[in-house]
Coordinates of C-alpha atoms in Angstrom, one line a residue:
M4 CA 144.5 140.3 82.1
A5 CA 140.8 140.1 82.4
L6 CA 139.4 138.9 85.8
I7 CA 136.9 136.1 85.9
E8 CA 133.9 137.3 87.9
V9 CA 132.4 134.6 90.1
G10 CA 128.8 134.8 91.1
I11 CA 125.4 133.2 90.9
T12 CA 124.2 132.2 87.4
S13 CA 120.6 131.5 88.2
L14 CA 117.9 132.2 90.8
P15 CA 117.0 129.5 93.3
L16 CA 113.5 129.2 94.5
E17 CA 113.9 131.6 97.4
D18 CA 115.3 134.3 95.1
R19 CA 112.7 133.7 92.5
I20 CA 110.1 134.3 95.2
D21 CA 111.8 137.6 96.1
F22 CA 111.9 138.6 92.5
F23 CA 108.2 138.1 91.9
Q24 CA 107.4 139.6 95.4
T25 CA 109.4 142.7 94.5
M26 CA 107.7 143.1 91.2
S27 CA 104.3 142.6 92.7
T28 CA 105.1 145.3 95.3
W29 CA 106.0 147.7 92.5
L30 CA 102.9 146.9 90.4
N31 CA 100.5 147.4 93.3
S32 CA 102.2 150.4 94.9
G33 CA 100.6 153.8 94.6
G34 CA 97.3 152.2 94.0
G35 CA 98.5 150.4 90.9
T36 CA 99.6 153.6 89.1
I37 CA 103.1 152.4 88.2
S38 CA 103.4 151.0 84.7
V39 CA 104.5 147.4 84.1
N40 CA 107.6 148.7 82.3
E41 CA 108.7 150.7 85.3
A42 CA 108.0 147.8 87.6
V43 CA 110.1 145.5 85.4
R44 CA 112.9 148.1 85.3
N45 CA 112.9 148.6 89.1
T46 CA 112.8 144.9 89.8
C47 CA 115.6 144.0 87.5
D48 CA 117.7 146.9 88.9
A49 CA 117.2 145.5 92.4
F50 CA 118.4 142.1 91.2
S51 CA 121.5 143.6 89.5
Q52 CA 123.2 144.8 92.8
D53 CA 125.3 143.2 95.5
E54 CA 125.1 139.4 95.4
Y55 CA 123.2 139.5 92.1
K56 CA 125.8 141.6 90.4
S57 CA 126.8 138.7 88.1
L58 CA 123.2 138.8 86.7
M59 CA 123.4 142.5 85.7
G60 CA 123.9 141.8 82.0
R61 CA 120.9 139.5 81.8
M62 CA 118.7 141.8 83.9
K63 CA 119.5 144.7 81.6
R64 CA 118.6 142.5 78.6
I65 CA 115.2 141.7 80.1
V66 CA 114.5 145.4 80.5
E67 CA 115.7 146.3 77.0
E68 CA 113.7 143.5 75.4
Y69 CA 110.5 144.3 77.2
D70 CA 110.9 148.1 76.6
S71 CA 111.3 147.4 72.9
G72 CA 107.7 146.3 72.8
Q73 CA 108.6 143.3 70.6
V74 CA 109.0 140.8 73.5
L75 CA 106.6 139.9 76.3
F76 CA 107.9 139.8 79.9
H77 CA 107.6 136.1 80.3
E78 CA 109.5 135.6 77.0
A79 CA 112.3 137.9 78.2
L80 CA 112.4 135.9 81.5
R81 CA 112.6 132.6 79.6
S82 CA 115.4 133.8 77.3
A83 CA 117.4 135.1 80.2
N84 CA 117.7 131.5 81.5
L85 CA 117.5 132.5 85.2
G86 CA 116.0 129.3 86.4
F87 CA 112.3 130.3 86.4
A88 CA 110.1 127.1 86.4
M89 CA 107.7 126.3 83.7
Q90 CA 104.6 126.9 85.8
E91 CA 105.9 130.3 87.0
L92 CA 106.4 131.4 83.5
A93 CA 103.0 130.1 82.5
V94 CA 101.4 132.2 85.2
V95 CA 103.2 135.3 84.0
A96 CA 102.3 134.5 80.3
A97 CA 98.6 134.0 81.0
A98 CA 98.5 137.1 83.2
E99 CA 100.1 139.2 80.6
Q100 CA 97.7 138.0 77.9
S101 CA 94.6 138.8 80.1
N102 CA 96.1 141.9 81.6
Q103 CA 95.9 140.4 85.1
L104 CA 99.6 140.7 86.1
R105 CA 98.8 142.9 89.2
L106 CA 96.3 140.3 90.5
A107 CA 98.1 137.1 89.5
L108 CA 101.6 137.8 90.9
P109 CA 100.6 138.0 94.6
S110 CA 98.8 134.6 94.3
L111 CA 101.9 133.2 92.5
V112 CA 104.2 134.4 95.3
E113 CA 101.9 132.9 98.0
A114 CA 101.9 129.5 96.2
M115 CA 105.6 129.6 95.8
K116 CA 106.2 130.4 99.4
M117 CA 103.9 127.6 100.5
R118 CA 105.8 125.1 98.4
Q119 CA 109.1 126.4 99.8
D120 CA 107.9 126.3 103.4
S121 CA 106.3 122.8 103.0
I122 CA 109.5 121.3 101.6
K123 CA 111.6 122.9 104.3
D124 CA 109.2 121.6 107.1
L125 CA 109.1 118.1 105.6
K126 CA 112.9 117.9 105.5
K127 CA 113.2 119.2 109.0
Q128 CA 110.6 116.8 110.4
M129 CA 112.0 113.7 108.5
T130 CA 115.8 114.2 108.7
M131 CA 116.4 113.3 112.3
P132 CA 114.3 110.1 112.6
V133 CA 115.4 108.8 109.2
V134 CA 119.1 109.6 109.6
G135 CA 119.1 108.5 113.3
G136 CA 117.4 105.2 112.4
F137 CA 119.8 104.5 109.6
A138 CA 122.8 105.3 111.8
L139 CA 121.5 102.9 114.5
I140 CA 121.1 100.1 111.9
L141 CA 124.7 100.6 110.8
M142 CA 126.1 100.7 114.3
T143 CA 124.2 97.5 115.2
L144 CA 125.6 95.8 112.2
G145 CA 129.1 97.1 113.1
V146 CA 128.8 95.5 116.6
L147 CA 127.7 92.2 115.2
R148 CA 130.2 92.2 112.4
F149 CA 133.3 93.3 114.3
M150 CA 133.0 93.4 118.1
L151 CA 131.3 90.1 118.7
P152 CA 133.7 88.1 116.5
M153 CA 136.7 89.7 118.3
V154 CA 135.2 88.6 121.7
L155 CA 133.8 85.2 121.0
G156 CA 135.9 84.2 118.0
P157 CA 139.0 83.0 119.9
V158 CA 136.8 81.1 122.5
L159 CA 134.8 79.2 119.9
Q160 CA 137.9 78.4 117.8
R161 CA 139.4 76.7 120.8
S162 CA 136.2 75.1 122.0
P163 CA 133.3 75.2 119.5
E164 CA 131.0 73.3 121.9
A165 CA 131.2 76.1 124.4
L166 CA 128.6 78.0 122.4
E167 CA 125.9 75.6 123.8
K168 CA 126.7 76.9 127.3
F169 CA 126.1 80.5 126.4
P170 CA 122.6 82.1 126.9
S171 CA 120.2 81.9 123.9
L172 CA 120.5 85.6 123.2
I173 CA 124.2 85.4 122.7
Q174 CA 123.7 82.3 120.5
Y175 CA 121.2 84.2 118.3
F176 CA 123.5 87.2 118.0
W177 CA 126.5 85.0 117.2
A178 CA 124.5 83.3 114.4
A179 CA 123.7 86.8 113.0
S180 CA 127.3 87.8 113.3
Q181 CA 128.5 84.7 111.4
W182 CA 125.9 85.4 108.7
L183 CA 127.3 88.9 108.2
V184 CA 130.9 87.6 108.1
A185 CA 129.8 85.1 105.4
N186 CA 127.9 87.7 103.5
Q187 CA 130.1 90.7 103.4
W188 CA 128.0 92.3 100.6
F189 CA 125.0 92.9 102.9
P190 CA 126.3 95.7 105.1
I191 CA 128.1 97.3 102.2
M192 CA 124.9 97.3 100.1
L193 CA 122.9 98.5 103.0
F194 CA 125.1 101.6 103.2
V195 CA 125.8 102.1 99.5
V196 CA 122.2 101.7 98.1
P197 CA 120.4 104.3 100.3
V198 CA 123.2 106.8 99.9
S199 CA 123.3 106.3 96.1
I200 CA 119.5 106.8 95.9
L201 CA 119.8 110.0 98.0
L202 CA 122.6 111.5 95.9
L203 CA 121.2 110.4 92.5
R204 CA 117.5 110.9 93.2
N205 CA 117.1 113.8 90.7
L206 CA 118.5 111.8 87.8
S207 CA 115.9 110.5 85.3
F208 CA 116.8 106.8 85.6
M209 CA 116.5 107.0 89.4
R210 CA 113.2 108.9 89.7
P211 CA 110.9 105.9 89.1
L212 CA 112.6 104.0 91.9
V213 CA 112.4 107.0 94.2
E214 CA 108.7 107.4 93.4
K215 CA 108.0 103.7 94.2
I216 CA 109.8 104.1 97.6
T217 CA 108.0 107.3 98.5
M218 CA 104.6 105.6 97.7
I219 CA 105.2 102.8 100.2
G220 CA 103.3 102.8 103.5
P221 CA 102.8 106.0 105.4
F222 CA 105.0 108.0 102.9
K223 CA 102.2 107.7 100.4
R224 CA 100.0 109.8 102.5
I225 CA 102.6 112.6 102.7
V226 CA 103.0 112.6 98.9
I227 CA 99.3 112.8 98.3
S228 CA 98.7 115.4 100.9
F229 CA 101.7 117.5 99.8
N230 CA 100.5 117.5 96.2
A231 CA 97.0 118.4 97.2
V232 CA 98.3 121.5 99.0
I233 CA 100.3 122.4 95.9
T234 CA 97.2 122.1 93.8
V235 CA 94.9 124.2 96.0
Y236 CA 97.5 127.0 96.1
F237 CA 98.5 127.0 92.5
L238 CA 95.1 126.5 90.9
P239 CA 93.7 129.9 92.1
A240 CA 96.9 131.7 91.1
L241 CA 96.8 130.1 87.6
S242 CA 93.1 130.6 87.2
R243 CA 93.2 134.3 88.1
S244 CA 96.0 134.8 85.6
G245 CA 93.5 134.1 82.8
M246 CA 94.5 130.6 81.8
T247 CA 91.9 128.1 80.7
M248 CA 91.2 125.4 83.2
P249 CA 92.7 122.6 81.1
D250 CA 95.9 124.6 80.8
V251 CA 95.7 125.3 84.5
L252 CA 95.6 121.5 85.2
R253 CA 98.5 120.8 82.8
S254 CA 100.5 123.6 84.4
I255 CA 99.9 122.1 87.8
A256 CA 100.9 118.7 86.5
T257 CA 104.4 120.1 85.7
T258 CA 104.7 121.2 89.4
I259 CA 103.7 117.9 90.8
G260 CA 106.8 115.7 91.3
N261 CA 104.9 112.3 91.4
S262 CA 104.5 111.0 87.9
G263 CA 101.3 109.0 88.8
I264 CA 99.4 112.0 90.2
S265 CA 100.9 114.2 87.4
G266 CA 99.6 111.8 84.8
Q267 CA 96.1 111.8 86.4
M268 CA 96.1 115.6 86.4
R269 CA 96.9 115.6 82.6
V270 CA 94.2 113.0 81.9
A271 CA 91.7 115.2 83.9
A272 CA 92.7 118.2 81.7
T273 CA 92.1 116.2 78.5
E274 CA 88.8 115.0 79.8
H275 CA 87.6 118.5 80.8
E276 CA 88.8 119.8 77.4
S277 CA 86.7 117.2 75.7
G278 CA 83.5 118.2 77.5
V279 CA 83.5 116.4 80.9
S280 CA 82.7 118.7 83.8
L281 CA 85.7 119.8 85.8
S282 CA 84.4 118.2 89.0
D283 CA 84.0 114.9 87.3
A284 CA 87.4 115.2 85.6
V285 CA 89.2 115.8 88.9
A286 CA 87.4 113.0 90.6
R287 CA 90.2 110.7 89.5
L288 CA 92.7 112.6 91.6
P289 CA 93.6 110.9 94.9
F290 CA 92.8 114.0 96.9
R291 CA 90.3 114.4 99.6
T292 CA 86.6 114.6 98.5
A293 CA 86.6 118.2 99.7
F294 CA 88.6 119.2 96.6
R295 CA 86.0 117.8 94.2
N296 CA 83.2 119.4 96.2
A297 CA 84.9 122.8 96.1
V298 CA 85.4 122.5 92.3
F299 CA 81.8 121.5 91.9
A300 CA 80.6 124.4 93.9
G301 CA 82.9 126.7 92.0
E302 CA 81.5 125.5 88.7
R303 CA 78.0 126.2 89.8
T304 CA 78.8 129.7 91.2
G305 CA 81.4 130.7 88.6
A306 CA 84.1 131.2 91.2
I307 CA 86.3 128.1 91.1
A308 CA 89.4 130.0 92.2
D309 CA 87.6 131.3 95.3
R310 CA 86.1 128.0 96.3
V311 CA 89.4 126.1 95.9
E312 CA 91.2 128.9 97.7
D313 CA 89.0 128.1 100.7
L314 CA 90.7 124.8 101.0
K315 CA 94.2 126.3 101.6
V316 CA 93.9 126.3 105.4
P317 CA 92.2 122.9 105.9
F318 CA 94.5 121.2 103.4
T319 CA 97.7 122.7 104.9
T320 CA 96.5 121.7 108.3
E321 CA 95.9 118.2 107.1
Y322 CA 99.3 118.1 105.5
N323 CA 101.0 119.2 108.7
R324 CA 99.0 116.6 110.6
V325 CA 100.0 113.8 108.2
V326 CA 103.7 114.8 108.4
K327 CA 103.6 114.8 112.2
R328 CA 101.8 111.5 112.3
V329 CA 104.3 109.8 110.0
T330 CA 107.3 111.4 111.8
S331 CA 105.9 110.1 115.1
T332 CA 105.5 106.6 113.6
I333 CA 109.1 106.6 112.4
R334 CA 110.3 107.9 115.8
M335 CA 108.3 105.1 117.6
A336 CA 109.9 102.5 115.3
V337 CA 113.4 104.0 116.0
M338 CA 112.9 104.2 119.8
G339 CA 110.9 101.0 120.1
F340 CA 112.9 98.7 117.9
L341 CA 116.2 100.1 116.6
V342 CA 117.4 101.6 119.8
P343 CA 116.7 98.5 121.9
M344 CA 118.3 96.4 119.2
F345 CA 121.5 98.4 119.3
L346 CA 121.5 98.4 123.1
I347 CA 121.0 94.6 123.2
S348 CA 123.8 94.1 120.7
M349 CA 126.1 96.3 122.8
Y350 CA 125.0 94.4 126.0
T351 CA 125.7 91.1 124.3
S352 CA 129.2 92.2 123.3
L353 CA 129.8 93.4 126.9
V354 CA 128.5 90.2 128.5
A355 CA 130.1 87.8 126.1
P356 CA 133.6 88.4 127.5
I357 CA 132.5 87.2 130.9
F358 CA 131.4 83.9 129.5
A359 CA 134.6 83.8 127.4
L360 CA 136.7 84.3 130.5
M361 CA 134.8 81.6 132.3
E362 CA 135.5 79.2 129.4
F363 CA 139.2 80.1 129.4
G364 CA 139.3 79.6 133.1

């Protein structure tokens, strides 16, 4: 009986970074004396061992197809269906056509690492305040919906006019509690809707809604700053691979998750292709003015990749600063509003029995 081998079927972002990093190391080792065929062979061999053993067949096919001379490396990667993103394959394709693979792969690896680190840092910074605030809202509603009716319900059923003798704070919370009892759908929807959006966020019908939510208030600054960093990292990598600038912009557009910014990037590519200067074309993008100035200087000096690359550090610093500022704002909202609200609701539920006992007495 044949055994079914269980293993990975595609390479996640972290492994794709390792793949291109390994190949870049082989290509540039020994002063660049190793051939591309040997670098491909050694890289694919490394990703056919241990936890990648389930990919051995596809890795061998990549080597065989490329060694045949009939298939380019990026075509072999695409047909292997290992999960390589469109812009990653575009860099490899352009680099192969311009014979710049040794130069382009290190830039691609750097851009991919930046994207991975930025996403991880954003999730790390935002998870605790968002989840904590959401939990506090649910606990506050739980106190109002269940605890307060258990304490005051019997008293007010026996003597409805007793509510007028309670402090105003208890009266307000009792009114909120009664509203929740009468509108059972509200706490249910408050829980179901955010969880559903989180779980289904990658589905096509949910993406427009997610985009609208992420472009509200301070989150908009994070989205713009993040995509600006993505652009200043990928543009030099794509440009050095030999792609034309309109194709560079279109490739970056596939990397950008926000459809609005992605659409503006595609429009900029079309305008530049029709004769508009690149600096004027990218002026429509919602990035800092420094980006357009760098592109303008790059056009004048013939070194767009170098000038845009100079923005990596300041744009990354700005992105980190925006994330920290938004996170601090959310923490202040949680600590300054949601925590006191929960504590007051708990205090009300603890004090209400005293007045209830006084009424029964």
